Coordinates of C-alpha atoms and ligand atoms in Angstrom, one line a residue:
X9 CA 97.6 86.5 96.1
X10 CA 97.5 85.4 99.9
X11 CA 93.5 85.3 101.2
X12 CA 91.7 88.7 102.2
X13 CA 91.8 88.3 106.4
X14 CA 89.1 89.9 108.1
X15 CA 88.4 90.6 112.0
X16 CA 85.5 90.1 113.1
X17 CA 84.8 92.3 116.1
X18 CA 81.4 90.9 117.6
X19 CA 79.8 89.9 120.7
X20 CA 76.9 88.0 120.1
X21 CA 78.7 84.2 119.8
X22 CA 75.7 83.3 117.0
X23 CA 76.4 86.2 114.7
X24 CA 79.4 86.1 114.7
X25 CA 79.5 82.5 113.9
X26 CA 77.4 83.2 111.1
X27 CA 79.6 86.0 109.7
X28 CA 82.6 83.5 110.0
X29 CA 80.9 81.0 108.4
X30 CA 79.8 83.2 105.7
X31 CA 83.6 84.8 104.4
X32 CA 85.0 81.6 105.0
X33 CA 82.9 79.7 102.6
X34 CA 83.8 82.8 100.0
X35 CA 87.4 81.9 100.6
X36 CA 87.9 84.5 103.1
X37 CA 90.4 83.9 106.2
X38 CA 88.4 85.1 109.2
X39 CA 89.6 85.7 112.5
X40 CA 87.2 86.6 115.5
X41 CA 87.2 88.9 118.9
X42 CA 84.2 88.8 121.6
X43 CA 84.7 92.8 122.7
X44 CA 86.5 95.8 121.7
X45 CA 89.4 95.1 123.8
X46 CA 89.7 92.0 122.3
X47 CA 89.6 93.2 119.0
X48 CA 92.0 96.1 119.1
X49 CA 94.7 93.5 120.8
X50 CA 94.1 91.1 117.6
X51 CA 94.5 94.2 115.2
X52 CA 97.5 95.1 117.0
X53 CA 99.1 91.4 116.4
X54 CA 98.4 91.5 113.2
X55 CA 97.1 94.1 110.7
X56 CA 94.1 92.6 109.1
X57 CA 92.5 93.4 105.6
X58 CA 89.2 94.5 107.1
X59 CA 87.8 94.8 110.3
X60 CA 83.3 94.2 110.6
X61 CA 83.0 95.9 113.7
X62 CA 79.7 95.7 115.9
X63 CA 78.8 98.8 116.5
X64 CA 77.1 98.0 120.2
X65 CA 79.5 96.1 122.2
X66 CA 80.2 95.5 125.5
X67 CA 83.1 97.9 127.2
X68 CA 84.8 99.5 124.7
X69 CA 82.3 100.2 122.3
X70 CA 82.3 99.9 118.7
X71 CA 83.0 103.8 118.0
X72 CA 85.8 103.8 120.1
X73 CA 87.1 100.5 118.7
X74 CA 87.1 103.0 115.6
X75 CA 88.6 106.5 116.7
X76 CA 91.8 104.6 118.2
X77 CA 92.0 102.5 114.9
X78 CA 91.8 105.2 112.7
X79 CA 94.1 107.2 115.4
X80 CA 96.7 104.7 114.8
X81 CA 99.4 105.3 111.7
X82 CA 100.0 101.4 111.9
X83 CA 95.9 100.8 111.4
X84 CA 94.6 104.1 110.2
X85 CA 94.3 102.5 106.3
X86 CA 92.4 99.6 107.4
X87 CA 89.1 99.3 106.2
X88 CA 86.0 99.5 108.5
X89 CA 83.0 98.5 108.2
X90 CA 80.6 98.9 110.7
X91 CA 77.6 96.7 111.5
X92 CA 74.9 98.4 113.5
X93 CA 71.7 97.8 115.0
X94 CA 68.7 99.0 112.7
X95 CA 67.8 102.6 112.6
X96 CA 71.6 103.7 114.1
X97 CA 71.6 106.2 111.6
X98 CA 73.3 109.0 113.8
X99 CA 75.9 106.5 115.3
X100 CA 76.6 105.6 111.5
X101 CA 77.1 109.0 110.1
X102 CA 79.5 109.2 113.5
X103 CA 81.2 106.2 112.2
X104 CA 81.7 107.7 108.7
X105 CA 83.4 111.0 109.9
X106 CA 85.7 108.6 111.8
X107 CA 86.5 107.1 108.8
X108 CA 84.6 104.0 108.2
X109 CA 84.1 102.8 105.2
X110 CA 80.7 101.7 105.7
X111 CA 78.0 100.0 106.9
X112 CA 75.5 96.6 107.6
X113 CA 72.6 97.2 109.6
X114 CA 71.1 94.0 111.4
X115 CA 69.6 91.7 110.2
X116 CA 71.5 91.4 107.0
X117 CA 72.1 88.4 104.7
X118 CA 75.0 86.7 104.8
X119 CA 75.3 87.2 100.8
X120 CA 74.8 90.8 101.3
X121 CA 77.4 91.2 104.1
X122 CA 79.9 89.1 101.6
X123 CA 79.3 91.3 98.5
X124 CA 80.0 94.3 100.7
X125 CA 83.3 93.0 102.1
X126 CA 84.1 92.2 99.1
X127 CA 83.1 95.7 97.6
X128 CA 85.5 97.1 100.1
X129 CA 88.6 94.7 99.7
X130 CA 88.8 95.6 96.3
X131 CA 88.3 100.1 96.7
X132 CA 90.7 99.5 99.2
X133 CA 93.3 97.8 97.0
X134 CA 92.8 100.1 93.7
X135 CA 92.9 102.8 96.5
X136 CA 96.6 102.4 96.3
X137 CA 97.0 102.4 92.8
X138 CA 94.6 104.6 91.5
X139 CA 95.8 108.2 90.9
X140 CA 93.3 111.2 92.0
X141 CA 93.9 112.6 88.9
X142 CA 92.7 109.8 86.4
X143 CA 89.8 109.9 84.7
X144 CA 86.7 108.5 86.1
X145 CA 84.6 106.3 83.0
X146 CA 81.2 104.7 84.8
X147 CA 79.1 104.0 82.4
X148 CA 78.1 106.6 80.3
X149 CA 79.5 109.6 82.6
X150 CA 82.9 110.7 82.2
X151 CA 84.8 112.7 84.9
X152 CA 87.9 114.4 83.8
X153 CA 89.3 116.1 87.0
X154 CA 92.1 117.8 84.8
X155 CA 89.8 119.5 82.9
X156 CA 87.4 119.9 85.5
X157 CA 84.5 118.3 83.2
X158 CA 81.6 116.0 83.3
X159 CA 80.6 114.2 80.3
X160 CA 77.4 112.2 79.9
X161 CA 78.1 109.8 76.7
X162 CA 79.5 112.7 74.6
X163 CA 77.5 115.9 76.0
X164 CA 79.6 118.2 78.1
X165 CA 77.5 118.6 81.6
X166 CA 77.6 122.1 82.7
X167 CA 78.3 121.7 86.3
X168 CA 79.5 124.4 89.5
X169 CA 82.2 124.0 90.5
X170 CA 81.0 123.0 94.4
X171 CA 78.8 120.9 92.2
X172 CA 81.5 119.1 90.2
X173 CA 83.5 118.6 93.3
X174 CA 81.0 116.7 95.4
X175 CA 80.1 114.6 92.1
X176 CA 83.9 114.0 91.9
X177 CA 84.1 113.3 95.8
X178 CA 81.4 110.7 95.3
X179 CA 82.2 108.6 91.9
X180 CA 85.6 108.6 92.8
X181 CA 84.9 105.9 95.6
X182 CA 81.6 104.4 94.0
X183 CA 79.2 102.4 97.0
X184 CA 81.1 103.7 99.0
X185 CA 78.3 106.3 101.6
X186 CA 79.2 109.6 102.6
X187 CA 77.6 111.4 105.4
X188 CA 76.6 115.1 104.4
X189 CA 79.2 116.4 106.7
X190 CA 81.8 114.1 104.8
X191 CA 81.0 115.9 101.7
X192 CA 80.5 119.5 102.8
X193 CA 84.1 118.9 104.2
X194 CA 85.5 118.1 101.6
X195 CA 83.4 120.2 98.5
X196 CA 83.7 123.6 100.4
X197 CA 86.6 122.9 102.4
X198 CA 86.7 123.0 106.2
X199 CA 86.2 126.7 107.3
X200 CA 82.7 127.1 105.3
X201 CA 79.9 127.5 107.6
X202 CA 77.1 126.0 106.0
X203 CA 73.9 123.3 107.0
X204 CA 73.4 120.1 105.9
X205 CA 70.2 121.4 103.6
X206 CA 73.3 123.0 101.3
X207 CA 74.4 119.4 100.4
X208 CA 70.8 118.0 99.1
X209 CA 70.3 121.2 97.5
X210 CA 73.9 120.5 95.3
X211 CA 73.0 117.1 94.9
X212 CA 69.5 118.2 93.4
X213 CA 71.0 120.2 91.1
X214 CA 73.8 117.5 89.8
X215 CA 70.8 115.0 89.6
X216 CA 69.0 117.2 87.5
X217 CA 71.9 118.1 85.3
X218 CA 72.7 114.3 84.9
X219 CA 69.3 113.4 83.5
X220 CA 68.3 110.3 82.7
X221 CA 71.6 108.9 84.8
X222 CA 70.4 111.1 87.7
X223 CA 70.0 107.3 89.8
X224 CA 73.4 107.5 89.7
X225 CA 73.5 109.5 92.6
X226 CA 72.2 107.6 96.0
X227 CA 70.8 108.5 98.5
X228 CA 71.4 106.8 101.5
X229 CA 68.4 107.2 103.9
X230 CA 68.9 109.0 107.4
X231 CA 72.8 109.0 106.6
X232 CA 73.7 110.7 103.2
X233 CA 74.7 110.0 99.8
X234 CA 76.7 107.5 97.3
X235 CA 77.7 107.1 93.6
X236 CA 76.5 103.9 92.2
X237 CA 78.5 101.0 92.1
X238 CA 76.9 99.5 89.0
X239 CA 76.8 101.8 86.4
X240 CA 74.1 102.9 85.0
X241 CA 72.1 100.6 81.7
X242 CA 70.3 102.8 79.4
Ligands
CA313 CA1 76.5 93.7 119.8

């Protein structure tokens, strides 16, 4: 299999040295653009694996760099993630509804910003493969979207249906963070008028019903929620 390439949309020369330096030593091929402009010409010459796009960049900003990529049938699948100054919650959960996959805030290690490319790369690939209709086994929970059940090791959970589709929504893209809006979308459909207190109110309720597995369920402070990538020990 040819290297993961990643774009590196970033301004600040040092960073984005150290991000380079960073994949590439993981046996990443990393390419690198200064500005947004730059970076939506390099997508358009060549389609890249991932894009880490700074959020706060100079002329086209990162949000923008964003809505045209994910505006674009030849760039809409590629994977985002964002990297953003700390405590840009509201420009992340912007982000997200554009599509992003998700997010670094500053400073981050280089280790952590590696394990989270690489936590994309690979959604991204069983993305294609991966039928919405399989069965989800993490852990000891079990989510049968045929039957519309939730199993925790061998006991049936008793979920609502609004609650098993946000559960579903969730573990079916595991570390990967959805914005409340995200998941009221797609739980109660877009013509429900609802507020975001609705959401944390479901998710109490799943927690509760999950019991001792309720840390599956993350929150993600100031931006929303996500299903655990590592599954649960017990
Ligand atoms: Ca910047």
């Amino acid at each position: 299999m040819p290297k993961p390439r990643v774009l590196i949309v970033e301004d600040e020369a040092d960073i984005r040295e150290l991000i380079e330096y960073a994949l590439t030593r993981e046996g990443l091929e990393a390419e690198t653009a200064a500005d947004g402009t730059a970076g939506l010409a390099a997508v358009r010459r060549r389609v890249p694996d991932l894009v880490l796009l700074d959020l706060m960049l100079p002329g086209v900003d990162g949000l923008e760099v964003c809505r045209r990529l994910k505006a674009d049938d030849a760039t809409s699948k590629v994977p985002i993630i964002m990297v953003t100054a700390k405590g840009d919650e509201s420009d992340v959960v912007l982000g997200l509804g554009l599509g992003a996959d998700d997010y670094v805030a500053k400073p981050f290690s280089p280790k952590e910003l590696v394990a989270r490319v690489q936590a994309v790369l690979r959604r991204s690939r069983s993305a294609t493969s991966v039928n919405d209709k399989q069965v989800i086994d993490h852990g000891p929970v079990r989510i049968d979207p045929n039957r519309h059940k939730v199993f925790v090791l061998d006991d049936e959970v008793p979920l609502t249906a609004t609650e098993f589709r946000i559960l579903l929504y969730l573990a079916s893209r595991p570390g990967r963070v959805f914005s409340r809006d995200q998941i009221l979308a797609f739980a109660l459909g877009p013509n429900t008028i609802v507020t975001d207190r609705s959401v944390d109110v479901h998710i109490r309720a799943i927690r509760k019903k999950l019991g001792e597995h309720r840390d599956l369920v993350e929150t993600v402070r100031g931006i929303g929620y996500r299903f655990s990538e590592e599954p649960a020990v017990h």
